[in-house]
Each structure stands twice: as C-alpha cells, then as structure tokens.
Amino acid sequence: MHSGFKADLILTHDAEGHQAGAAVPPIFQTSTFLFPDFDTLEGCYSGRDEADLYSRTGNPTVRVLENKLAQLENGEEAIAFSSGMAAISSSILGLLKSGDRIVCIRNAYSDAYRLFEILLPRFGIQTEYVDASELTGTCDILAGASMLFLESPTSFVFETLDLKNIAGVARNKGVVTLMDNSFASPILQNPIDAGIDLVVHSASKYLSGHSDVVAGCVIGSTGLIERIRETTVPLLGAKLSAMEASLILRGLRTLAVRVRAHTEAADWIARKLQSDNRIRKIHRPGVSAPLPETLSGAGGLFTLELEDAVDIRTFCDALQLIRLGVSWGGFESLALPAAIANRQDTGPNALNAFGVSKNAVRIFAGLEGASALLEDIQGALSAACVGMRVTEGALGG
Ligand SMILES: *Cc1c(COP(=O)(O)O)cnc(C)c1O
C-alpha cells in the first residue's frame, strides 16, 4: 500500500471554475437549469452543446465526483448512482439484452446474486456460476457469454482472483468484464490496470466512509460508459444527488488514510486471533492466504469461523464495542453473522458451498483502535464458550 497514494488527486480542491474561490465544490442543489434563449435550450436538449439540463442526467457537483472517481480507478469516465446496486443493475441493463448470458464468480454479493437469479431472468438474461479456478486456460464456459461478473476479494470468504490472467481470457473471447471492487477500494486495487473493462463500487462503504450515504458508481472506457449513460441513467433514473456527491467528495479526502488504518487494524487483529483455539479458521487474504499481485492489502474485513464449542448467538450478544449490523467501510466496527446475511442464498452462492459453517461471523475493523477491538472479540469468545480450555495464544492478547 503506497502511503502517498494519489494524494494530489484526493486532496485537490475541485472548485476551480466555480464560485468565489471556494476550497470545496459548492452543492448545486437544483433539479433544473435555466437557459437564456431558445437556441441554447435546444443546443443542450439535442446534445449539440455540453450543458446541464436536469439533475437526473447531470449536475455539476456530481460531475466533480465522477471525474475524481474515474481518475482514482484509472478509467476514462465514471457515472455516480444512488446506490451500489443501482450501479450494478443500471450497468448490466445498459449493456445486455434478452438472450445474453452472464458468467459470475460464485459467492458474489448477495443482492447482486439475487439480481441475477430473480430479476434478470424475467428479461431473458441468464447467469452461470464458476469457481475462480475455472477461469483459466480455454475456459469454455465463457464461450458465447456477454459478461463476466467478478469480485476479488469475494463476499464473506474473501477469495482472490488472478485478475490479469482472467481479464486476458475474457478479452480474447470478447466478453465484457464487470468487477465489483468495493472490498479493495481504489487504494488497494485498480482492476482497470489489470485489464478489467468496468469497475463498480458501493460508495456507501469506503468511498463515503462515514456510514451516512448510500451511493454507487461505475467506471470504465468512454465507449462502454456512454452506452450506460445514454440508456439506463435517464431511463431507470437512479442518479446520485448533489448533496450525497458532496458527502462522498468529503469522504474521499481521507480515503487513503482510512483504508490504511482499517487494513492495519484488521491485519493485526486477525494475526493475533490465528493462534486462538476457539477459532477454527480466519478468512483473510494476507493472513490465511497470500495476497495476489494486484491487491496491496486486504482492507478492514475478515471472517472468523468459530469452533463448534462457541455459541455464535452468545458471542454476538457479548460484543460491546463492535456493533451488530450490515454494511462496513464506515468509522465504526461491525459484526455480521454469515448465516443471517446469506440465509436466502442457495445453490452456487450458499456459504456452505465454500465450507463455511453457520458459526461464521464477518468483522469489520473500524477506527476505535485495534487493541480495544481485539479485547472485545476475546471477551465475547470467553463469554460464548464456557468450559473450553483456552490456549496460551488466545490469552496472550
Ligand atoms: C454493499 C455492497 C454492494 C451494494 O451497495 P449498496 O450501496 O448497498 O447498494 C455491492 N457490492 C458489495 C461488495 C457491497 O458490499
């Protein structure tokens, strides 16, 4: 992880060209834009002139954010959406049509999986699932597919992919690659550099970083982004608002330092817990498996697979500092039992397909301080497995 990562980009003022020398871009809290005469209105409406018409399709504050997101991921253009799921669904519906087929890695984000299983089949788009290990060589499953949907690390088990190789295989077969890079953030991984076509983020997580925004984005080449911008942006209408864009711009100023702090805390805690005999397995790249070449750190998340002797309900209820809840990427630590979060997922996306038991809990290490978080986890483990002899490693803190 580079400490000065894109500091110039993250810290630029972005208000240049706007009013009064403001250090931060103003929030253009307006639905519509006014025109002095027939010709300028017509020029904007017809697309002849570049000007904002209506905030469902474009807004100056949102555009500052979109430009910054494109640069952070080394893409040409970006579109900001009202949620990560809006970014995923609008991108797919903007590019695919009835009869097309998606290939998706197993264990994708739950609601992406439900989009593929519940909604897209109604429009004639089918999805097949593959293990990461199947995405090499001739990779017959990709023949005739329209899109390859990827996550690395993946949800809950944090499997990682050999992105360069997979992007090359997909490109040879003419398959568009769409990758959810939320878990890594642009600080730890830039999939476009590895040859991936489109990157999506849930900006509700690291990008905004303060648990007060739901937002998303897609980043890629001008050609692909324009196809999404012309169709599903105006027609599904899930564009981001200026107020939210401003909050994300504020979050981005500290993105590099936050992601570094979350990563260091989670690495430290996971290593300390490795020798604890109340934990069967820790899922975390860099601790339980090597970090792949494209990923410079694993971020703030890891999953603890508790031994059968640990009652997961008691463990969760005994946590004091770490609160129970979905999401992650904000300032505060969160725990989420895998069996609750994935209860609707069956078949290829079921956690037990990965050997994950119902005794697994995902932890997000927030900014409260690593030693306090470790103490909290150890205290909850002690409360939840009465009568089990604890090894020294566990007591060592
Ligand atoms: C949260 C999340 C999403 C969905 O984003 P929203 O902003 O909640 O719509 C997609 N992918 C991953 C990996 C996520 O964690």
Short mmCIF file of C-alpha atoms and ligand atoms in Angstrom, two decimals:
data_model
loop_
_atom_site.label_atom_id
_atom_site.label_comp_id
_atom_site.label_asym_id
_atom_site.label_seq_id
_atom_site.Cartn_x
_atom_site.Cartn_y
_atom_site.Cartn_z
CA MET A 1 0.00 0.00 0.00
CA HIS A 2 1.55 3.30 -1.05
CA SER A 3 1.21 5.87 1.73
CA GLY A 4 1.08 8.88 -0.57
CA PHE A 5 -1.41 7.17 -2.85
CA LYS A 6 -2.84 9.66 -5.31
CA ALA A 7 -2.65 12.36 -2.62
CA ASP A 8 -2.62 15.04 -5.30
CA LEU A 9 -5.88 13.68 -6.69
CA ILE A 10 -7.55 13.04 -3.35
CA LEU A 11 -6.69 16.46 -1.96
CA THR A 12 -7.30 18.71 -5.00
CA HIS A 13 -9.77 21.48 -4.39
CA ASP A 14 -12.02 20.70 -7.37
CA ALA A 15 -13.81 24.03 -7.05
CA GLU A 16 -11.76 25.68 -9.80
CA GLY A 17 -14.13 27.29 -12.25
CA HIS A 18 -16.87 27.51 -9.66
CA GLN A 19 -17.64 30.46 -7.46
CA ALA A 20 -15.78 32.72 -5.07
CA GLY A 21 -12.56 30.73 -4.74
CA ALA A 22 -14.29 28.13 -2.57
CA ALA A 23 -11.91 25.42 -1.28
CA VAL A 24 -14.61 22.78 -1.76
CA PRO A 25 -17.04 22.50 -4.68
CA PRO A 26 -20.45 24.00 -3.95
CA ILE A 27 -23.51 21.76 -3.68
CA PHE A 28 -25.65 22.55 -6.73
CA GLN A 29 -28.92 21.74 -5.01
CA THR A 30 -31.05 22.24 -8.08
CA SER A 31 -33.28 19.95 -10.10
CA THR A 32 -33.32 22.04 -13.27
CA PHE A 33 -31.07 24.51 -15.11
CA LEU A 34 -32.17 27.72 -16.86
CA PHE A 35 -31.42 28.87 -20.40
CA PRO A 36 -31.29 32.41 -21.76
CA ASP A 37 -32.96 31.67 -25.11
CA PHE A 38 -34.46 29.10 -27.50
CA ASP A 39 -31.15 28.26 -29.19
CA THR A 40 -29.17 27.45 -26.04
CA LEU A 41 -32.04 25.35 -24.69
CA GLU A 42 -32.27 23.50 -28.00
CA GLY A 43 -28.47 23.07 -28.14
CA CYS A 44 -28.45 21.42 -24.73
CA TYR A 45 -31.55 19.30 -25.34
CA SER A 46 -30.23 17.95 -28.63
CA GLY A 47 -26.81 17.15 -27.17
CA ARG A 48 -25.11 19.63 -29.51
CA ASP A 49 -23.80 21.71 -26.59
CA GLU A 50 -22.47 20.36 -23.32
CA ALA A 51 -24.62 21.88 -20.62
CA ASP A 52 -26.69 20.61 -17.74
CA LEU A 53 -30.39 20.26 -18.41
CA TYR A 54 -31.83 18.41 -15.44
CA SER A 55 -30.17 16.72 -12.45
CA ARG A 56 -31.46 13.23 -13.31
CA THR A 57 -28.93 13.24 -16.15
CA GLY A 58 -26.23 15.63 -14.95
CA ASN A 59 -25.27 18.00 -12.15
CA PRO A 60 -22.01 19.97 -11.64
CA THR A 61 -21.33 18.67 -8.09
CA VAL A 62 -21.96 15.09 -9.18
CA ARG A 63 -19.66 15.60 -12.17
CA VAL A 64 -16.78 16.72 -9.94
CA LEU A 65 -17.20 13.45 -8.07
CA GLU A 66 -17.47 11.39 -11.25
CA ASN A 67 -14.25 12.87 -12.64
CA LYS A 68 -12.44 12.12 -9.41
CA LEU A 69 -13.73 8.53 -9.27
CA ALA A 70 -12.67 7.93 -12.89
CA GLN A 71 -9.15 9.13 -12.08
CA LEU A 72 -8.94 7.12 -8.84
CA GLU A 73 -9.62 3.92 -10.81
CA ASN A 74 -7.53 4.92 -13.85
CA GLY A 75 -10.64 4.83 -16.07
CA GLU A 76 -11.77 7.32 -18.68
CA GLU A 77 -15.23 8.10 -17.31
CA ALA A 78 -17.49 7.36 -14.36
CA ILE A 79 -21.18 7.56 -13.52
CA ALA A 80 -22.38 8.06 -9.94
CA PHE A 81 -25.57 6.28 -8.88
CA SER A 82 -27.93 6.40 -5.90
CA SER A 83 -26.63 3.03 -4.62
CA GLY A 84 -24.11 0.32 -5.38
CA MET A 85 -26.95 -1.92 -6.55
CA ALA A 86 -28.16 0.87 -8.89
CA ALA A 87 -24.65 0.98 -10.36
CA ILE A 88 -24.63 -2.80 -10.88
CA SER A 89 -28.18 -3.14 -12.25
CA SER A 90 -28.02 0.00 -14.45
CA SER A 91 -24.66 -1.07 -15.92
CA ILE A 92 -25.88 -4.57 -16.74
CA LEU A 93 -29.23 -3.44 -18.16
CA GLY A 94 -27.49 -0.71 -20.14
CA LEU A 95 -25.19 -3.20 -21.86
CA LEU A 96 -27.06 -6.53 -22.12
CA LYS A 97 -30.23 -7.70 -23.86
CA SER A 98 -32.58 -10.66 -23.85
CA GLY A 99 -30.77 -13.87 -24.80
CA ASP A 100 -27.44 -12.72 -23.33
CA ARG A 101 -25.62 -14.80 -20.73
CA ILE A 102 -23.62 -13.63 -17.69
CA VAL A 103 -20.90 -15.71 -16.08
CA CYS A 104 -20.44 -14.85 -12.40
CA ILE A 105 -17.94 -15.97 -9.79
CA ARG A 106 -19.51 -17.99 -7.01
CA ASN A 107 -20.21 -16.15 -3.79
CA ALA A 108 -20.83 -12.70 -5.21
CA TYR A 109 -22.52 -10.02 -3.07
CA SER A 110 -25.96 -11.35 -2.05
CA ASP A 111 -28.10 -8.74 -3.78
CA ALA A 112 -26.06 -9.00 -7.00
CA TYR A 113 -26.76 -12.74 -6.86
CA ARG A 114 -30.48 -12.07 -6.34
CA LEU A 115 -30.47 -9.65 -9.28
CA PHE A 116 -29.06 -12.46 -11.43
CA GLU A 117 -31.44 -15.10 -10.04
CA ILE A 118 -34.72 -13.20 -9.61
CA LEU A 119 -34.90 -10.12 -11.83
CA LEU A 120 -32.66 -10.63 -14.88
CA PRO A 121 -34.22 -13.98 -15.93
CA ARG A 122 -37.52 -12.10 -16.36
CA PHE A 123 -35.80 -10.14 -19.12
CA GLY A 124 -34.25 -13.21 -20.74
CA ILE A 125 -30.76 -12.82 -19.23
CA GLN A 126 -29.39 -15.99 -17.63
CA THR A 127 -26.42 -16.39 -15.29
CA GLU A 128 -23.99 -19.26 -14.77
CA TYR A 129 -21.58 -19.52 -11.83
CA VAL A 130 -17.92 -20.54 -11.83
CA ASP A 131 -15.15 -21.14 -9.33
CA ALA A 132 -12.18 -18.83 -9.67
CA SER A 133 -10.05 -21.86 -10.57
CA GLU A 134 -12.24 -22.49 -13.65
CA LEU A 135 -11.43 -19.08 -15.13
CA THR A 136 -8.17 -20.09 -16.76
CA GLY A 137 -6.96 -21.73 -19.96
CA THR A 138 -9.63 -22.33 -22.59
CA CYS A 139 -12.38 -21.55 -20.08
CA ASP A 140 -15.19 -22.98 -22.23
CA ILE A 141 -17.90 -21.53 -20.00
CA LEU A 142 -17.02 -18.05 -21.32
CA ALA A 143 -17.61 -19.01 -24.96
CA GLY A 144 -20.62 -17.06 -26.19
CA ALA A 145 -21.11 -15.24 -22.86
CA SER A 146 -21.72 -11.48 -22.90
CA MET A 147 -20.42 -10.50 -19.49
CA LEU A 148 -18.16 -11.83 -16.74
CA PHE A 149 -19.07 -10.52 -13.28
CA LEU A 150 -16.24 -10.59 -10.74
CA GLU A 151 -15.41 -9.72 -7.16
CA SER A 152 -11.94 -10.03 -5.64
CA PRO A 153 -11.83 -10.41 -2.70
CA THR A 154 -15.26 -12.10 -2.78
CA SER A 155 -18.00 -11.62 -0.21
CA PHE A 156 -17.56 -13.27 3.22
CA VAL A 157 -14.81 -15.75 2.26
CA PHE A 158 -12.55 -13.16 0.59
CA GLU A 159 -11.24 -15.40 -2.17
CA THR A 160 -8.97 -13.52 -4.55
CA LEU A 161 -8.54 -13.80 -8.32
CA ASP A 162 -5.65 -13.67 -10.75
CA LEU A 163 -7.13 -10.59 -12.41
CA LYS A 164 -4.63 -10.12 -15.21
CA ASN A 165 -5.00 -13.67 -16.44
CA ILE A 166 -8.80 -13.68 -16.17
CA ALA A 167 -9.13 -10.28 -17.89
CA GLY A 168 -6.96 -11.59 -20.73
CA VAL A 169 -9.00 -14.79 -21.16
CA ALA A 170 -12.28 -12.81 -21.19
CA ARG A 171 -10.96 -10.24 -23.64
CA ASN A 172 -9.85 -12.98 -26.06
CA LYS A 173 -13.38 -14.33 -26.04
CA GLY A 174 -14.99 -10.89 -26.47
CA VAL A 175 -16.62 -10.98 -23.03
CA VAL A 176 -17.07 -7.67 -21.16
CA THR A 177 -15.66 -7.85 -17.63
CA LEU A 178 -17.52 -6.03 -14.83
CA MET A 179 -15.85 -6.13 -11.45
CA ASP A 180 -17.14 -5.07 -8.03
CA ASN A 181 -14.06 -3.51 -6.39
CA SER A 182 -15.82 -2.32 -3.21
CA PHE A 183 -13.86 -4.59 -0.85
CA ALA A 184 -10.46 -3.37 -2.05
CA SER A 185 -11.27 0.30 -2.77
CA PRO A 186 -9.24 2.15 -5.41
CA ILE A 187 -6.48 2.49 -2.80
CA LEU A 188 -5.68 -1.23 -2.65
CA GLN A 189 -6.54 -2.42 -6.16
CA ASN A 190 -7.13 -0.88 -9.61
CA PRO A 191 -8.76 -3.60 -11.77
CA ILE A 192 -8.70 -1.48 -14.96
CA ASP A 193 -4.88 -1.56 -14.81
CA ALA A 194 -5.16 -5.37 -14.85
CA GLY A 195 -7.31 -5.28 -17.99
CA ILE A 196 -10.83 -5.31 -16.48
CA ASP A 197 -13.34 -3.30 -18.57
CA LEU A 198 -15.71 -1.88 -15.95
CA VAL A 199 -15.37 -1.34 -12.20
CA VAL A 200 -18.32 -0.81 -9.86
CA HIS A 201 -18.23 0.35 -6.26
CA SER A 202 -20.70 0.59 -3.46
CA ALA A 203 -19.77 4.14 -2.44
CA SER A 204 -21.82 3.50 0.71
CA LYS A 205 -18.71 1.76 2.06
CA TYR A 206 -15.09 3.03 1.93
CA LEU A 207 -15.60 5.83 -0.61
CA SER A 208 -18.00 7.84 1.56
CA GLY A 209 -16.60 6.24 4.69
CA HIS A 210 -18.83 7.65 7.42
CA SER A 211 -21.95 5.43 7.36
CA ASP A 212 -24.14 8.34 6.24
CA VAL A 213 -24.56 7.80 2.49
CA VAL A 214 -25.96 5.12 0.17
CA ALA A 215 -24.37 5.50 -3.28
CA GLY A 216 -22.53 3.70 -6.05
CA CYS A 217 -20.58 4.21 -9.26
CA VAL A 218 -19.34 2.56 -12.44
CA ILE A 219 -16.02 3.42 -14.08
CA GLY A 220 -14.60 2.39 -17.46
CA SER A 221 -13.83 3.39 -21.03
CA THR A 222 -15.75 6.21 -22.71
CA GLY A 223 -17.32 3.74 -25.15
CA LEU A 224 -18.87 1.46 -22.52
CA ILE A 225 -19.77 4.26 -20.10
CA GLU A 226 -21.57 6.21 -22.84
CA ARG A 227 -23.79 3.18 -23.58
CA ILE A 228 -24.86 3.11 -19.93
CA ARG A 229 -25.17 6.90 -19.70
CA GLU A 230 -27.44 7.15 -22.72
CA THR A 231 -29.85 4.40 -21.70
CA THR A 232 -30.26 3.35 -18.10
CA VAL A 233 -29.09 6.60 -16.48
CA PRO A 234 -32.06 8.63 -17.78
CA LEU A 235 -34.48 5.71 -18.13
CA LEU A 236 -34.05 3.88 -14.82
CA GLY A 237 -33.28 7.23 -13.19
CA ALA A 238 -31.10 6.09 -10.30
CA LYS A 239 -28.69 9.05 -10.46
CA LEU A 240 -26.89 10.34 -7.37
CA SER A 241 -27.98 13.64 -5.79
CA ALA A 242 -25.66 16.65 -5.37
CA MET A 243 -25.86 16.53 -1.56
CA GLU A 244 -24.73 12.91 -1.49
CA ALA A 245 -21.99 13.63 -4.04
CA SER A 246 -20.65 16.35 -1.75
CA LEU A 247 -20.57 13.95 1.22
CA ILE A 248 -18.65 11.39 -0.85
CA LEU A 249 -16.18 14.07 -2.01
CA ARG A 250 -15.57 14.85 1.66
CA GLY A 251 -15.10 11.15 2.46
CA LEU A 252 -12.63 10.74 -0.40
CA ARG A 253 -10.24 13.30 1.13
CA THR A 254 -9.40 10.80 3.87
CA LEU A 255 -9.85 7.60 1.83
CA ALA A 256 -6.16 6.66 1.76
CA VAL A 257 -5.56 7.19 5.48
CA ARG A 258 -8.79 5.45 6.46
CA VAL A 259 -8.22 2.39 4.27
CA ARG A 260 -4.67 2.12 5.61
CA ALA A 261 -5.91 2.32 9.22
CA HIS A 262 -8.67 -0.29 8.67
CA THR A 263 -6.22 -2.62 6.92
CA GLU A 264 -3.54 -2.37 9.60
CA ALA A 265 -6.07 -2.92 12.41
CA ALA A 266 -7.67 -5.94 10.71
CA ASP A 267 -4.27 -7.49 9.86
CA TRP A 268 -3.10 -7.10 13.45
CA ILE A 269 -6.30 -8.49 14.99
CA ALA A 270 -6.50 -11.43 12.56
CA ARG A 271 -2.87 -12.41 13.22
CA LYS A 272 -3.43 -12.26 16.99
CA LEU A 273 -6.51 -14.48 16.68
CA GLN A 274 -4.77 -17.04 14.47
CA SER A 275 -3.42 -18.96 17.46
CA ASP A 276 -6.72 -18.84 19.39
CA ASN A 277 -8.08 -22.38 19.64
CA ARG A 278 -11.67 -21.10 19.86
CA ILE A 279 -11.38 -20.05 16.21
CA ARG A 280 -11.32 -22.75 13.55
CA LYS A 281 -10.37 -20.59 10.60
CA ILE A 282 -9.85 -16.96 9.66
CA HIS A 283 -10.75 -15.89 6.13
CA ARG A 284 -8.44 -13.03 5.21
CA PRO A 285 -6.06 -12.58 2.27
CA GLY A 286 -2.56 -11.86 3.57
CA VAL A 287 -3.26 -13.90 6.73
CA SER A 288 -4.97 -17.16 5.69
CA ALA A 289 -3.92 -16.96 2.02
CA PRO A 290 -1.35 -14.96 0.07
CA LEU A 291 -2.25 -11.52 -1.31
CA PRO A 292 -2.42 -11.66 -5.11
CA GLU A 293 -0.18 -9.39 -7.16
CA THR A 294 -2.93 -6.84 -7.93
CA LEU A 295 -4.06 -6.39 -4.30
CA SER A 296 -1.78 -4.41 -1.97
CA GLY A 297 -3.81 -5.04 1.22
CA ALA A 298 -6.98 -6.78 2.40
CA GLY A 299 -8.91 -3.80 3.85
CA GLY A 300 -10.81 -3.87 7.14
CA LEU A 301 -12.89 -7.03 6.78
CA PHE A 302 -12.25 -10.62 7.84
CA THR A 303 -14.42 -13.61 8.69
CA LEU A 304 -14.00 -15.69 11.83
CA GLU A 305 -15.07 -19.31 11.66
CA LEU A 306 -15.80 -20.16 15.31
CA GLU A 307 -15.29 -23.63 16.79
CA ASP A 308 -18.46 -25.63 17.46
CA ALA A 309 -17.96 -25.11 21.20
CA VAL A 310 -18.50 -21.36 20.72
CA ASP A 311 -22.15 -20.29 20.73
CA ILE A 312 -22.39 -17.68 17.98
CA ARG A 313 -25.52 -16.07 19.41
CA THR A 314 -23.82 -15.53 22.78
CA PHE A 315 -20.66 -14.33 21.02
CA CYS A 316 -22.56 -11.68 19.05
CA ASP A 317 -24.57 -10.53 22.07
CA ALA A 318 -21.42 -10.27 24.23
CA LEU A 319 -19.62 -7.89 21.85
CA GLN A 320 -19.58 -4.40 23.37
CA LEU A 321 -17.59 -2.11 21.10
CA ILE A 322 -18.28 -3.98 17.87
CA ARG A 323 -21.92 -3.48 16.96
CA LEU A 324 -24.17 -5.86 15.04
CA GLY A 325 -25.21 -4.64 11.61
CA VAL A 326 -24.89 -4.93 7.87
CA SER A 327 -22.55 -2.80 5.77
CA TRP A 328 -18.95 -1.81 6.54
CA GLY A 329 -16.42 0.80 5.41
CA GLY A 330 -17.59 3.47 7.88
CA PHE A 331 -15.80 4.68 11.01
CA GLU A 332 -17.30 2.05 13.32
CA SER A 333 -16.65 -1.65 13.78
CA LEU A 334 -19.42 -4.05 12.80
CA ALA A 335 -20.12 -7.77 13.11
CA LEU A 336 -22.42 -9.75 10.83
CA PRO A 337 -23.18 -13.48 11.29
CA ALA A 338 -22.75 -15.09 7.87
CA ALA A 339 -25.73 -17.42 8.30
CA ILE A 340 -28.13 -14.49 8.82
CA ALA A 341 -26.77 -12.41 5.95
CA ASN A 342 -26.76 -15.26 3.43
CA ARG A 343 -29.90 -17.07 4.55
CA GLN A 344 -31.64 -16.52 1.19
CA ASP A 345 -28.69 -17.68 -0.88
CA THR A 346 -28.83 -21.26 -2.05
CA GLY A 347 -27.07 -23.37 -4.67
CA PRO A 348 -23.81 -21.97 -6.01
CA ASN A 349 -23.93 -18.93 -3.75
CA ALA A 350 -24.62 -20.75 -0.48
CA LEU A 351 -21.84 -20.21 2.04
CA ASN A 352 -21.71 -23.91 2.88
CA ALA A 353 -20.68 -24.48 -0.74
CA PHE A 354 -17.39 -22.90 0.39
CA GLY A 355 -17.08 -24.95 3.54
CA VAL A 356 -18.21 -22.02 5.69
CA SER A 357 -20.23 -23.18 8.69
CA LYS A 358 -23.19 -21.45 10.30
CA ASN A 359 -20.74 -20.48 13.07
CA ALA A 360 -19.03 -17.82 10.94
CA VAL A 361 -19.09 -14.11 11.66
CA ARG A 362 -17.77 -11.29 9.47
CA ILE A 363 -15.98 -8.50 11.33
CA PHE A 364 -15.24 -5.01 10.06
CA ALA A 365 -12.40 -3.35 11.97
CA GLY A 366 -13.32 0.31 12.44
CA LEU A 367 -11.25 3.19 13.77
CA GLU A 368 -11.74 2.55 17.52
CA GLY A 369 -8.21 1.15 17.95
CA ALA A 370 -7.03 -2.40 17.24
CA SER A 371 -6.23 -3.45 20.80
CA ALA A 372 -9.67 -2.43 22.10
CA LEU A 373 -11.29 -4.40 19.26
CA LEU A 374 -9.18 -7.48 19.96
CA GLU A 375 -10.13 -7.30 23.64
CA ASP A 376 -13.78 -7.05 22.67
CA ILE A 377 -13.55 -10.17 20.48
CA GLN A 378 -11.61 -12.12 23.11
CA GLY A 379 -14.12 -11.12 25.80
CA ALA A 380 -17.03 -12.27 23.63
CA LEU A 381 -15.24 -15.56 22.87
CA SER A 382 -14.77 -16.17 26.60
CA ALA A 383 -18.44 -15.44 27.27
CA ALA A 384 -19.52 -17.76 24.44
CA CYS A 385 -17.52 -20.90 25.15
CA VAL A 386 -17.81 -21.62 28.81
CA GLY A 387 -15.83 -24.67 29.86
CA MET A 388 -13.42 -24.80 26.93
CA ARG A 389 -9.71 -24.76 27.74
CA VAL A 390 -8.12 -21.77 26.07
CA THR A 391 -4.63 -21.99 24.58
CA GLU A 392 -1.89 -19.57 25.50
CA GLY A 393 -2.00 -17.79 22.17
CA ALA A 394 -5.57 -16.80 22.88
CA LEU A 395 -4.69 -15.39 26.30
CA GLY A 396 -1.59 -13.61 25.06
CA GLY A 397 -3.69 -10.80 23.53
C1 LIG B 1 -22.82 -3.05 -0.09
C2 LIG B 1 -22.31 -3.72 -1.28
C3 LIG B 1 -22.95 -3.60 -2.52
C4 LIG B 1 -24.25 -2.86 -2.69
O1 LIG B 1 -24.08 -1.49 -2.50
P1 LIG B 1 -25.27 -0.53 -1.97
O2 LIG B 1 -24.62 0.79 -1.96
O3 LIG B 1 -25.67 -1.04 -0.63
O4 LIG B 1 -26.38 -0.66 -2.95
C5 LIG B 1 -22.38 -4.20 -3.63
N1 LIG B 1 -21.24 -4.91 -3.53
C6 LIG B 1 -20.61 -5.07 -2.36
C7 LIG B 1 -19.35 -5.86 -2.32
C8 LIG B 1 -21.11 -4.49 -1.20
O5 LIG B 1 -20.50 -4.67 -0.03
#
